[in-house]
Structures are given as structure tokens and as C-alpha cells.
Amino acid sequence: MSSTFGRLFTITTWGESHGPALGVVIEGCPAGLAISEDEIQRDLDRRRVGQSIVTSTRDEKDRVEILSGVFEGITTGAPISLMTTNTDQRSKNYDNLRDVFRPGHADYTYWAKYGHRDHRGGGRSSSRETWGRVAAGAIARKLLAQGGTDIFAYAAEIGGIEMQTFDRDQIEQNLVRCPDPVAAERMVEAITRVRKERDSIGGIVEVRAQGVPPGLGDPTFDKLDALIGMAMLSIPATKGVEIGGGFALARQRGSDANDAFIVEGGRVHTRSNNAGGTLGGISTGEEIVVRVALKPTSSIAREQDTVDTDLQPRKLVVEGRHDPCVVPRAVPVVEAMLALTLADLLLVNRAARLHPDQ
Amino acid sequence: MSSTFGRLFTITTWGESHGPALGVVIEGCPAGLAISEDEIQRDLDRRRVGQSIVTSTRDEKDRVEILSGVFEGITTGAPISLMTTNTDQRSKNYDNLRDVFRPGHADYTYWAKYGHRDHRGGGRSSSRETWGRVAAGAIARKLLAQGGTDIFAYAAEIGGIEMQTFDRDQIEQNLVRCPDPVAAERMVEAITRVRKERDSIGGIVEVRAQGVPPGLGDPTFDKLDALIGMAMLSIPATKGVEIGGGFALARQRGSDANDAFIVEGGRVHTRSNNAGGTLGGISTGEEIVVRVALKPTSSIAREQDTVDTDLQPRKLVVEGRHDPCVVPRAVPVVEAMLALTLADLLLVNRAARLHPDQ
Amino acid sequence: MSSTFGRLFTITTWGESHGPALGVVIEGCPAGLAISEDEIQRDLDRRRVGQSIVTSTRDEKDRVEILSGVFEGITTGAPISLMTTNTDQRSKNYDNLRDVFRPGHADYTYWAKYGHRDHRGGGRSSSRETWGRVAAGAIARKLLAQGGTDIFAYAAEIGGIEMQTFDRDQIEQNLVRCPDPVAAERMVEAITRVRKERDSIGGIVEVRAQGVPPGLGDPTFDKLDALIGMAMLSIPATKGVEIGGGFALARQRGSDANDAFIVEGGRVHTRSNNAGGTLGGISTGEEIVVRVALKPTSSIAREQDTVDTDLQPRKLVVEGRHDPCVVPRAVPVVEAMLALTLADLLLVNRAARLHPDQ
Amino acid sequence: MSSTFGRLFTITTWGESHGPALGVVIEGCPAGLAISEDEIQRDLDRRRVGQSIVTSTRDEKDRVEILSGVFEGITTGAPISLMTTNTDQRSKNYDNLRDVFRPGHADYTYWAKYGHRDHRGGGRSSSRETWGRVAAGAIARKLLAQGGTDIFAYAAEIGGIEMQTFDRDQIEQNLVRCPDPVAAERMVEAITRVRKERDSIGGIVEVRAQGVPPGLGDPTFDKLDALIGMAMLSIPATKGVEIGGGFALARQRGSDANDAFIVEGGRVHTRSNNAGGTLGGISTGEEIVVRVALKPTSSIAREQDTVDTDLQPRKLVVEGRHDPCVVPRAVPVVEAMLALTLADLLLVNRAARLHPDQ
């Protein structure tokens, strides 16, 4: 069930980048939630390619259709099936990739695992698969919003350029989704430059969740940290994740790293938030802060050494319309994965106590 | 099922640090594997406290007993139950913690979640829980060894001191399990120093798996990277994980980061290994390389600000016999978690193809 | 995940009887299996309504589309999405059911559980949901056929009329799918009679699997018997299931009930097959024989006492085009559920031994 | 995970009949439930052998120990580990069974599946495994009792002798646990007779649950009926299960079988209860009624034809101390399995609605 995520609020994505359609089935969304195609589309539009000069020029409309599970605008508790049809596929573009392994891509590993693959645009391994995550994530966010939980992500670093200031209102005002408009401009320049050089760059997406109730996440293996780690490292191109202080904490002392407990507004808080909103794998109620490292786009229009399915050496230039940096479009995907993780834990948590209302 | 890990080769751990016993039940270990208590004990002895001046002085014998699933030295396919009894508990030491939340610990979050907790030594959130992981991990490693897979971990960094040289034979020759003997000496000094200062430090454990067959890991959500991320971030005190180049890849260009494919010894390899042994979430056959960030031990014998269950401010000094740095003892736990992840994927992978022998 | 069945070969069905479409996502089908829409359609056509005078007169084309997971006619290992669009819905027919609970249907329980429901044609509880089971079952049967396993079901009893002779070739030669042509004729008469009387009747479907390898099913809770029980009792209108001798065994002595082991054709067989092909919950290699009891159709065009959502008494006549007996159309559904159960266990069984080829 | 049952309230049993110990780990029991070893022992004592002349004369003390998950008499939300040590094993008795397959037992199928088995007393397939089910079931019953749900089972039929009257108070007053004292006497005689004749008989256990809230069970595959079917058919020796009218409904007309809805005491009821407390796989709030068919004990001290692991014919007499009828001791196991099923669904149901308290 490797295309399924979650335990009670679960999603199953299906579809290949060059098949007739893509979709997601959401199981376990509680009955009684108002949801519309327009609300889902809003998040999908942020993930879409062809948005700007820093993304691919492919034109994917990505229009969502709700096929089940919603009756008269309200969820019924039945599986919610969301679908979009693929358009503007240029599968012919991929004919030269039928027998050769693109470096940095899943071509070789799929071939080694399955003995056979859909080579068109990466097939199942394409980041086009994240359509379903964002569509389902919109519903998870709506569910979380009922309890006052708000999630947002942004580009914290691109091509080595780090954000220096934080203004949430700036995030959607620039092409790279960076909360620092000055850094954003430099990031756009860096992307423009590598695109011209037929190269690509990576970066870091940061995501925060505010208004998370204490108690989400479960001991031992289903720790909130562990589930966030799984969620984030399931996104294509991710190679690292850290929570709160993350790797920097490995260089600190306990007397600096520990967050002192205080009482504010009648409930327990911490003075600092090095823990990033979790202790013992369970949410503290403080802001959840997660950073995700994304490698540079693997598809580059430069000649690279590789081999083919006959194990012969080959030179390869990956043509096609690819994002020179995946960070801007990864922002809504990261948001979606955190929302899906938290929505699931919110439902799981209802079973934690004999009398859950206490 | 938050105390259960894995899909086909699964483990369920149980027990609190101050209860009568601790254990683990392993389900889905294939029949026909030779396994003895001595083999399991060997790994457990490396996890044990009281090993050296850099670890806690508690004396835990940690002797494993096989209670089921092994008949005449061979696994039968039935659940394998492993248990150890708790000794040298000084529960009285914890009486002053009944109503107060230790900073950096799970005390507050367990209380918020469950309304009630076993306060003695952290109860279920204690790193004592990792006993079962290491015990089960020994069986997973034995299973993997049948196919030529070898896993080993080591301290790559402690208190900001990074290893500079790598000699695998050195790892178990020093108290901190560092493959660089010079760095190891400095690490021991650093730990000794913080212990005297009633403080603690963090560090980084690195783990490698060699001889991993290509094809392990599954598309979309059960990517090898994702499952490794979950496994590692379920270990107490971990706050970050990266695979291969990890966060450094976020600062590279695609032309540097992509690993060129080559053929060597009749099979596909990559010239470099920035990917850390996975592409598209599936093993390439190259070495798997993972780094895990551990925060400094939360228990420090310095006065800290905190609050109690009545939401009143308190000053707290955490007494007791605690590791000033968790890295040396985390090494076998990290190994175990990677072994458990790979053993599970090895079995799952048997279902990937119509004719698995092809 | 109540709309998901299976552990390795899993299906997730979605869709309501009066929504825009219905579908199923199959995860974990091994790569390398040849499959076409026509093969799937063949089983779907047997499930379809409007086939004959003994079924509903609704006209559902039920045409299947493969939307993912199959490339150039061969499964890739990716999720297989199958869909059909709903046509000939007459939702207006159901307006009078918005606020009233049909006796014998799920109307009241869905309302009690979810507080809100899609009342049109039963929504999610409609037997229309079984479309996805049969579509996915066709793929499971293809997979099983590779190993020589063959599954077929038939009407063993309708309205108290039991089959007296068995000729497999007769099954699809009559309207009720009974292997005894004489009994079949009487069954058709019985159904015709109750239809005229605005009533309905129940019956028993029997299913057999031949060529099942020994070893399928797992000890303790995932016994083959248990999983068959779950599979069958998840089919709408089923109220009982028995394996082999079933309830009759409860009246026998051990000396009669035990099947003696013999050797034939170089492998172990049993002289009789009271066990119905399973011992200790694991397949013996003998024919698997299962009987499933189906209650009479709940929708009857007679006045019945019921209540509405305001808890007021109501008289209700359920109009609409309903099967007076569900048995003939349940036959392919029962086959599908046994196929899905066995296909899943076949894959699970690959992990049972250290060296599975032994 | 074939030794694991449930989704949120899950149990994992382990241990063989002739190993050092047996146990069960319960995950997901909500925090805050008061539970003691004595309460658990009460149910275990009813399952124990050596109770009377109608059961085996083995002497198993079966004393339960709580090893984790309960602190100061209250569950903490952590896994609850329960264990008992095996005593009075006479493994030598089984030496002659090492290479031969007992008819009606799992000996052959385990050997076919795993290539190797613990032959002593059936090993994992022994009904001794049900110890853990009854122990965990006691906790599930305590949980259900908080909401007013009460479960009880009894012998409805033994050796063809059916109960004719029902007096709940009689159940524990006779050796066979039959609510009809007259039938009970005849059942005891029948068992005594077959024991003398070195034979065995089967029977039917009926179980009822009263005070079940409406809404338990989930659409499609996790129907209450399906989960009950799985639960019951996972009990050793069971070959059939029916809910409410069961197989008899297959012979009725819809106008008789449908239960009319009425309002009584301010809530919806049904006038009759042919459905046995479920509609569309979800509880109605009416009494849940289930019947389970048990085959005669397979171990009989008569000569039977069989084969050995070299596929040679053998004559076999199964010596040892076996129950001539498993029904009386199966009664608490059937109760436990229904309790485990309902407790799990109760927790799952908390996630069904946006605002569960409505």
C-alpha cells in the first residue's frame, strides 16, 4: 500500500504523468465537513506548472472534480474521490528515454524493481503525482481549520541564498514564495541564471503549523517527528528533514537546547521553541517548525554520462520543459503533507483517552 | 498501533523503564532463520548503560530471553517474543517528578495527551524502550546478512567535533564509537567536561548499509527515504535526518549533484553517491548513507525553570544517573532501525513482480 | 480505511449509486501481468443488472476504463485505477426516501453514524458498490490463473429450492446461475412468483477454488477461514458463511469429520474434504468450498411500517427497479471476493520462508 | 501481522503450547481505564482446562501478570503486556508426532507453509493460543462496560442436542455452559459417552451483545458483520458463522425478514430482530446475535489413516488429554472475540463525524 498515507484520515494517490488521468481517494474524512471544488482548486493552482518564468512552461489545467463522498456540499464519511485529466502531454518527447536511465531519476530503480516501466515523463515517479497530495491536503487543511490550526510554508533558501527577514504577507507576492522580498529577488535571479546555463539548483522549504492542540502524535514509532519525517521524505527530490533546531541542536548543550516551561494565558507554553513544537514525539501546542531539503532538479539539458537497459554507456541530454528549481512549487506540497499528517493524528488522538472530552 | 513498526517484518515493543519487564514481539520473521540468544545479546550489550565513563552508571544487565517463535534454534514463522526483566531501578529517585514537567522531556505532552502518566524515569518515553528495537534489530540483521547486507553506524560528530578520518575497525575501539581515533579522544574529553559542568551535549550518528540489493523501497509514500526518515525520527532525542548529500545538496547544482550511471562488474553503479543509495525512493545497490541529528540529553543536573501539574512555576534540578551525551549508545539503536527498515522492505519486495525470481 | 480490502494486493472502492462515477484503485498488483479492459469487462457483464427477467430492469452499461498502472498492456506495479460512469440514474425516484428509513436497509444506521447521508439509491451502501469488487476481482483471478488456481461460484439454493445435481457447464446456461438445470427452472419460477407478489426471496451462493497451492493463509487471526469470512460477510445482504462441512460439522463426530491424509500423485491429499480445503486456517491444496447465505432483497413494493428522521411512524412502499432475488448477481461478487482474498494471501505467503523457493 | 487483531484497539498474541510462556500485547487501550489482574483472571479461569469432567484433565494455572501499560491500577495509554508461564507441559507425549500429520490438525499445513514446525501440542496452532484473546478480551469488556455494553455467550447446541429454553442465570451453573438446564444434562451425557468411545463431538456457541450503541461498524469492507465473521472464524475449530437469522434468512421472504422500524423510549428500534443487530454492516442498537459452528475435536484416541513427512502412509492414535468437545471452553473465547471487535469499533467510530459529540 505504498501509494497510501495515513491511518484514519488516509489518502491513496494514483496515476502517471502521461496516463489519461490522475487522482486521489481520501478515506476517513469525518462526515459533516463543508468542502467545494473551488476550495480545493485554490491550493492546486499554487502547485500548477506554467505559473511563472521560474517554473516549467507546460500548461496543465489541473482542474479537480469531486466524484464521490460529498453530498450537497458536505462530506458523508464515504471515500472522497478526486480526479483530473491529463492534458498537454507530449509523450513523444520521451521516446528517446525508453531504454536509457536519466541520472538522478527513478528510471533505473524502477527498472531494477519491476523489470518494466512507463518511461514517459517518469510515469509514477513524476512529481505530477503530488497533484493528489495537494488536492487531499486542501481537505485536511479545512478539517484542521475547524480547530484553529493554520499551516503555511515558504522558500527559506534557494541556491544557497537564505531568507533574512520574515513577513508572512510577502510569501505569495513573489515568484519563489519567499517571505523576504529582497532574498526573493536574488533567488529569482539565481534560478534565471541556472536555467540559461542549462542547469538547476536546490533549496530549503520551511513549514509552520500554528494553533496545533497539545497531544498530537503517539509514543514510540508514531511520534509526530517520525510521521513528519516520513511525510516530507516521501516528496520527490527531498533528501533531508529537521524539526525545530534540527541539526543545529546536535551542536548545542542541554542547558541551551532545553525549552523552559512557563504558564501563559492559562496554559503551559515554552519560553523558547528549539523543540519545534514536539516533545517525546507529541505536540506541545507551540508552533511546529520543519525544514525540508530539496536537491536540484535532476532533469538538466546538459550532456551527462549514463547507461541503457542493455548496460551500454550512453551520453544523454534531458530535453523537455522542466523547473530549474523545484522549491517554489514544492511549497504547497510540503504544506499538504504536514496537513495530512496532522489531520490524521487529530482523529487518532480521539481514541487516546477513556473520556476524550476531559 | 504506535508501538508497532513495519508492514511484513513488524515489531511491537512494550514496557516502561520502571515496570517489571520490557519486551518486543517480532511478527513476520520468515521461518528457517537460525538465531540464538547469544547473537541477540551481543547487540544488546553495545546498547547497555554502565559501559564506560561516558555513559550512565546505572547497572542494567539487559539479559534477553527468547520466549516463542524459535524451535530448536530455528525460527518457525510464529511471533518471536523477547523479554528482559528490569533490575537496578531506583524508582524512589523519581518521586519528586510526579507532579512536575522536566524541560525537554515528554512529561508535559504525555500528561496533556493521557491525563495521567507513569512518571518514573519517563515511563514509556524513556530511551530504555529502545532495548526492544536493538533486540529485534539483531534478528533483522541476521536476516539481511543472508543476502550479504551489512549495516554499521558510528559517531560522526559530538559536541561540534567532527570525525576527520574513517577507519571502520576503530569504531568499537573507543568509548564514543567514532571511526577517527583522534577525534574520538577529543569527543571523550568534551563529554567528560560537560558532565563535570552538570550539562550535556548532542551529536550526529551516521549509518551505512552495504550490499543492499537494488529495488528496496516503494513508490510514492513508502519510499526508502521516507521509511528511513520515520525510523530514525522515532528514536528518542533525534531532531533531524538526511540521506546521502542531504541538506548540502540543497546548495548544489544539478550538474554536480546528479550521480552518473556506469557499468562495473556487470551491473549498474553510479560514479558518485550523492543520492546516498536511493533514487525515486528505491535502493540503487550503492551504499546507503544516513545521518541522524541527536539533541543534547534533556536531563541535566542544573536548575531549570518549569511548571507543575497545577500550572505553578517551579525550579527543577534533574538528579539521577544520565548519559551526558546519548550518541555512543544511540549507535546500535540507529543500526537496528535501519536493519528493521531494510528487512521489512526485503520481504515486501518479494511481492513486486509476477515472477519474483526474474 | 473501511473501503480498503487486503494487505499486499489491496483494493479501495469509491463511489455512490447516484454519484457521477464509481471506481476502484488496486494497489500491490505485481508488475508483469498482462491485463486488458475486455478481460475485466467480461466479469462485469455478469454482475450487471438488466440481464434477464430475474434481475432489475435498470440499464447500467458499467463500461470499465483503465486509468493507470497498466502500460502497453502490462501492469507496472503502480496503482491500477478503474472507473465507470453512472448512467440511467433516476435520482428523482428517491426523493420520497430523503427523510425515511427503509426497513432492512442501511438508511437508519448511516444516519445514526454520520448524522447525514446520500439517500439516493442507498448511496454508498448500495450494492452498486460491488462494481469495483468485480472489476478488481478480474485482475486477481488473472493473477491466480498464472499459478493454476480457478474459482467459480453458483446458486446452490434459492427460496428454499436446493440444487440436486452438479454440472459446471450448466452454471452460465440459466438465468439464476445454478449448476442443476432442473432446479434452475424451479428457481426462476419462484423468483417470478415473488416478483408478482411484490415480495423477494433469499438464497445461498456456493463458491469453489481449485488448484490452490498449500500454505495460503496465516496462523492465529489471518486464518484463511477468517479472511474468507470477512470477505463474504462484507458483501451486501450476506448473513452467514460456512467453510467445508460448516454448520453440519457441528453435529458430527470427530471420527467422521476428520479427513484422513493420503498420498496421491506424489503429494499429500485428504480422502474426504469436510474441512473445505483449510486446516489450522491454512490451505491444504484440496478444493476450497464456501457457502454464503443471502437474505431476501430488502426493497419490496409492499407497505411496511417504519419511522422517519423526526422519529415519527410512517408507512412506506419501496418503489423502483429492484432484483427480487440477489443471488444470481451475487455469484460474480462472491467469486471476486474469494479471488481477492487468495491473491492477497499468495503474495503474503512469499514472505513466509527464508528461501521461498524451497 | 497475522497474530495481530484490530485497528485501534489491537492485540498481538504470542507463544506456543509447549514454550516457556504465552502472552498478549494490547495496543491502543485508552488511558484512564481501571483494570486489575483479578478482573482478567476471572475470565481466564472460565477458559482454563481441567475445570470439570467434560474438559481435558491437564492442569494449567494460567495465572496472568500485567507487565506494562497499567500504572497505579489505571491504564496509561501505553502497550499492556500480559503473560503467563506454561506449566504441566508433557512435551514428551508428543515425540511420536514429530514426523506425522494428525488428521484435522494444522500439522500438515504448517509443514507445507514453513518447512519446519514445533510439533509439541500443535505449537502455535494449539488452542492454548486463545489464552491471550481471553485475557485481552477482559480489558475490552471492561472498556465496553463503561458505555453499558454487556456480552455473554453460551452453548446453544452440542452433539445435535439443541437448547430449548433460555435462562441466562443457568449458563454458568452447568458444565457445558448451556442456558437450558435440561439440555445441559443431555449434553454432558453425550460428551461423557463420546469420551468413552474415544471420539469427539462438535456444537454451536451463540453470543449476544446488549446495550451496543448504534453506529458501530463501517461501510463496505469493515462492516460489523464482516469483522465479526473474521473474529469468529479465527477461533480454532470454527467452520461457520451466522448473524441474526443467518442461513435461515436465505429461506425467507423479504416481507418476513425485514424488521419494521418503531420508536420506543425516544429512540429508533426494530419490532423484530432478524438482522441480529446490524444493518448495512453498522449496529442498529438492537441486540447483536451471532452463532458459531465448531467442529468436533480433531484429537481422538482412535486409529486413523495418515501420512508422515516422508509421504509414507501411517496409522495414528492421538493420545493425550484432550477435550472431547471444545464448546464449553470456547464460550469465553467467543465472548472475548466479540468484545475485542466491538471495543475496536467503538474507538474507530470516534472519528466518524466532524463533531463526535453531536
Coordinates of N, CA, C and O in Angstrom, one line a residue, chain A residues 4-12 25-30 33 136-145 149 151 212-213 215-218 221-224 226-228 230-231 281 283 288 335-352, chain B residues 1-2 113 221-222 230, chain C residues 1-2, chain D residues 7-8 347-348 350-354:
Chain A
T4 N -0.5 4.7 -0.3 CA -1.5 5.2 0.7 C -0.7 5.8 1.9 O 0.3 5.3 2.3
F5 N -1.3 6.9 2.4 CA -0.7 7.6 3.5 C -1.7 7.8 4.6 O -2.8 8.2 4.3
G6 N -1.4 7.6 5.8 CA -2.3 7.9 7.0 C -2.9 6.6 7.5 O -2.8 5.5 6.9
R7 N -3.4 6.7 8.7 CA -4.1 5.6 9.4 C -5.6 5.7 9.5 O -6.3 4.8 9.2
L8 N -6.1 6.9 9.8 CA -7.5 7.1 9.9 C -8.0 8.1 8.8 O -9.0 7.8 8.1
F9 N -7.3 9.1 8.6 CA -7.5 10.0 7.5 C -6.5 9.6 6.5 O -5.3 10.0 6.6
T10 N -6.9 8.8 5.5 CA -5.9 8.2 4.6 C -6.1 8.7 3.2 O -7.3 9.0 2.8
I11 N -5.0 8.8 2.4 CA -5.2 9.1 1.0 C -4.5 8.1 0.2 O -3.5 7.5 0.6
T12 N -5.0 7.8 -1.0 CA -4.4 6.9 -1.9 C -4.3 7.6 -3.3 O -5.3 8.0 -3.8
V25 N -7.9 9.1 -3.7 CA -9.1 8.7 -2.9 C -8.8 9.0 -1.4 O -7.8 8.6 -0.9
I26 N -9.7 9.8 -0.8 CA -9.5 10.1 0.6 C -10.5 9.3 1.4 O -11.7 9.3 1.2
E27 N -9.9 8.5 2.3 CA -10.8 7.7 3.2 C -10.7 8.2 4.6 O -9.7 8.6 5.1
G28 N -11.8 8.2 5.3 CA -11.8 8.5 6.7 C -12.0 10.0 7.0 O -11.8 10.4 8.2
C29 N -12.3 10.8 6.0 CA -12.6 12.2 6.3 C -13.9 12.2 7.1 O -14.9 11.6 6.6
P30 N -14.0 12.8 8.3 CA -15.3 12.7 9.0 C -16.4 13.3 8.3 O -16.3 14.2 7.4
L33 N -18.2 17.8 7.1 CA -17.3 18.9 6.7 C -17.8 19.5 5.4 O -17.9 18.8 4.4
A136 N -5.9 16.5 -1.7 CA -6.3 15.9 -0.5 C -5.9 16.8 0.7 O -6.7 17.0 1.7
G137 N -4.8 17.4 0.6 CA -4.3 18.3 1.6 C -5.2 19.5 1.8 O -5.4 20.0 3.0
A138 N -5.9 19.9 0.8 CA -6.8 21.1 0.9 C -8.0 20.7 1.9 O -8.4 21.5 2.7
I139 N -8.4 19.4 1.8 CA -9.5 18.9 2.7 C -8.9 18.8 4.1 O -9.6 19.2 5.1
A140 N -7.7 18.3 4.2 CA -7.1 18.1 5.5 C -7.0 19.5 6.2 O -7.3 19.7 7.4
R141 N -6.6 20.5 5.4 CA -6.5 21.9 6.0 C -7.8 22.4 6.4 O -7.9 23.1 7.4
K142 N -8.8 22.1 5.7 CA -10.2 22.6 6.0 C -10.6 22.0 7.4 O -11.1 22.6 8.2
L143 N -10.3 20.7 7.5 CA -10.6 20.0 8.7 C -9.8 20.6 9.9 O -10.4 20.8 11.0
L144 N -8.5 20.8 9.7 CA -7.7 21.4 10.8 C -8.2 22.8 11.1 O -8.1 23.2 12.3
A145 N -8.6 23.5 10.1 CA -9.0 24.9 10.4 C -10.2 25.0 11.3 O -10.4 26.0 12.1
T149 N -6.2 25.4 13.6 CA -4.9 25.1 13.1 C -4.6 25.6 11.7 O -5.4 25.4 10.8
I151 N -1.6 26.3 8.6 CA -0.3 25.8 8.1 C 0.1 26.6 7.0 O -0.7 26.9 6.1
V212 N -1.8 24.3 16.8 CA -1.9 22.9 17.0 C -2.2 22.5 18.4 O -1.5 22.9 19.3
P213 N -3.3 21.7 18.7 CA -3.5 21.4 20.0 C -2.4 20.5 20.6 O -1.8 19.7 19.9
G215 N -0.9 17.2 22.3 CA -1.3 15.8 22.4 C -1.3 15.1 21.1 O -1.5 13.9 21.1
L216 N -1.0 15.8 20.0 CA -1.0 15.0 18.7 C 0.4 14.3 18.5 O 1.4 14.8 18.8
G217 N 0.3 13.1 18.0 CA 1.5 12.3 17.8 C 1.4 11.2 18.9 O 0.7 11.4 19.9
D218 N 2.1 10.1 18.6 CA 1.9 8.9 19.5 C 3.3 8.4 19.9 O 4.3 8.5 19.2
F221 N 6.8 4.6 17.9 CA 7.1 4.7 16.5 C 6.3 5.7 15.7 O 6.7 6.2 14.7
D222 N 5.1 6.0 16.2 CA 4.3 7.0 15.5 C 4.5 8.4 16.1 O 3.5 9.2 16.2
K223 N 5.7 8.7 16.5 CA 5.9 10.1 17.0 C 5.6 11.1 15.9 O 5.8 10.8 14.7
L224 N 5.2 12.2 16.4 CA 4.9 13.3 15.4 C 6.1 13.6 14.5 O 6.0 13.7 13.3
A226 N 8.5 11.5 13.7 CA 8.7 10.4 12.8 C 7.7 10.5 11.6 O 8.1 10.3 10.5
L227 N 6.5 10.8 11.9 CA 5.5 10.9 10.9 C 5.7 12.1 9.9 O 5.5 12.0 8.7
I228 N 6.2 13.2 10.5 CA 6.6 14.3 9.7 C 7.8 13.9 8.8 O 7.8 14.3 7.6
M230 N 8.6 11.0 7.7 CA 8.1 10.2 6.6 C 7.4 11.0 5.6 O 7.6 10.8 4.4
A231 N 6.5 11.9 6.0 CA 5.7 12.7 5.1 C 6.6 13.5 4.2 O 6.4 13.5 3.0
G281 N 7.8 13.3 20.9 CA 7.0 12.9 19.7 C 5.6 13.3 19.7 O 4.8 12.9 18.9
S283 N 2.8 16.7 20.2 CA 2.8 18.2 20.0 C 2.6 18.8 21.4 O 1.9 18.4 22.3
I288 N 4.7 24.3 15.3 CA 5.5 23.3 14.7 C 6.3 23.9 13.6 O 5.8 24.6 12.7
E335 N 3.2 21.9 2.5 CA 2.0 22.3 3.4 C 1.0 21.1 3.4 O 0.5 20.8 4.5
A336 N 0.8 20.6 2.2 CA -0.2 19.5 2.2 C 0.2 18.3 3.0 O -0.6 17.7 3.8
M337 N 1.5 17.9 2.9 CA 1.9 16.7 3.7 C 1.9 17.0 5.2 O 1.5 16.1 5.9
L338 N 2.1 18.2 5.6 CA 2.0 18.5 7.1 C 0.5 18.4 7.5 O 0.2 17.9 8.5
A339 N -0.3 19.0 6.6 CA -1.8 19.0 6.9 C -2.3 17.6 7.0 O -3.1 17.2 7.9
L340 N -1.9 16.7 6.1 CA -2.4 15.3 6.1 C -1.9 14.6 7.3 O -2.7 13.8 7.9
T341 N -0.7 14.9 7.7 CA -0.1 14.2 8.9 C -0.9 14.7 10.2 O -1.3 13.8 11.0
L342 N -1.1 15.9 10.3 CA -1.8 16.4 11.5 C -3.3 16.1 11.5 O -3.8 15.8 12.6
A343 N -4.0 16.1 10.4 CA -5.4 15.7 10.3 C -5.5 14.3 10.8 O -6.4 13.9 11.6
D344 N -4.7 13.4 10.3 CA -4.7 12.0 10.7 C -4.5 11.9 12.2 O -5.2 11.2 12.9
L345 N -3.5 12.6 12.7 CA -3.2 12.4 14.2 C -4.3 13.0 15.0 O -4.6 12.5 16.1
L346 N -5.0 14.0 14.5 CA -6.1 14.6 15.2 C -7.2 13.6 15.4 O -7.8 13.5 16.5
L347 N -7.5 12.8 14.4 CA -8.5 11.7 14.5 C -8.0 10.6 15.4 O -8.7 10.1 16.3
V348 N -6.8 10.2 15.2 CA -6.2 9.1 16.0 C -6.3 9.5 17.5 O -6.6 8.7 18.4
N349 N -6.0 10.8 17.8 CA -6.0 11.2 19.1 C -7.3 11.1 19.9 O -7.4 11.1 21.1
R350 N -8.4 11.1 19.1 CA -9.7 10.9 19.7 C -9.8 9.6 20.5 O -10.7 9.5 21.3
A351 N -9.0 8.7 20.2 CA -9.0 7.4 20.9 C -8.0 7.3 22.1 O -7.9 6.2 22.7
A352 N -7.4 8.4 22.4 CA -6.3 8.3 23.4 C -6.8 8.1 24.8 O -6.1 7.5 25.7
Chain B
M1 N -1.6 1.8 16.9 CA -0.5 0.8 16.9 C 0.8 1.5 16.9 O 1.7 1.2 16.1
S2 N 0.9 2.5 17.7 CA 2.1 3.4 17.7 C 3.3 2.7 18.2 O 4.4 3.3 18.1
K113 N -1.8 14.6 26.8 CA -2.4 13.7 26.0 C -3.3 12.7 26.7 O -4.4 12.4 26.4
F221 N 4.6 6.9 -1.2 CA 4.7 7.2 0.3 C 5.7 6.3 1.0 O 6.2 6.7 2.0
D222 N 5.8 5.1 0.5 CA 6.7 4.1 1.2 C 8.1 4.1 0.6 O 8.8 3.1 0.5
M230 N 11.2 8.1 8.9 CA 10.3 7.7 10.0 C 11.1 6.9 11.1 O 11.0 7.2 12.3
Chain C
M1 N -10.1 3.0 7.1 CA -9.9 2.5 5.8 C -10.9 1.4 5.5 O -10.5 0.3 5.0
S2 N -12.1 1.7 5.8 CA -13.2 0.7 5.7 C -13.5 0.4 4.2 O -14.3 -0.6 4.0
Chain D
R7 N -7.8 -2.5 14.7 CA -7.2 -1.4 14.1 C -6.7 -0.3 15.1 O -5.6 0.2 15.0
L8 N -7.5 0.0 16.1 CA -7.1 1.0 17.1 C -6.9 0.3 18.4 O -6.0 0.6 19.1
L347 N -13.8 2.7 19.3 CA -12.8 3.8 19.2 C -12.7 4.3 17.7 O -12.6 5.5 17.5
V348 N -12.8 3.4 16.8 CA -12.8 3.8 15.4 C -13.9 4.8 15.1 O -13.8 5.8 14.4
R350 N -15.2 7.0 16.9 CA -15.0 8.4 17.4 C -14.5 9.3 16.3 O -14.5 10.5 16.4
A351 N -14.0 8.7 15.2 CA -13.5 9.5 14.1 C -14.5 9.7 12.9 O -14.2 10.3 11.9
A352 N -15.7 9.2 13.2 CA -16.7 9.2 12.1 C -17.3 10.6 11.7 O -17.7 10.8 10.6
R353 N -17.4 11.4 12.7 CA -18.0 12.7 12.5 C -17.1 13.9 12.8 O -16.2 13.8 13.7
L354 N -17.4 15.0 12.2 CA -16.6 16.2 12.4 C -16.7 16.6 13.9 O -15.7 16.8 14.6

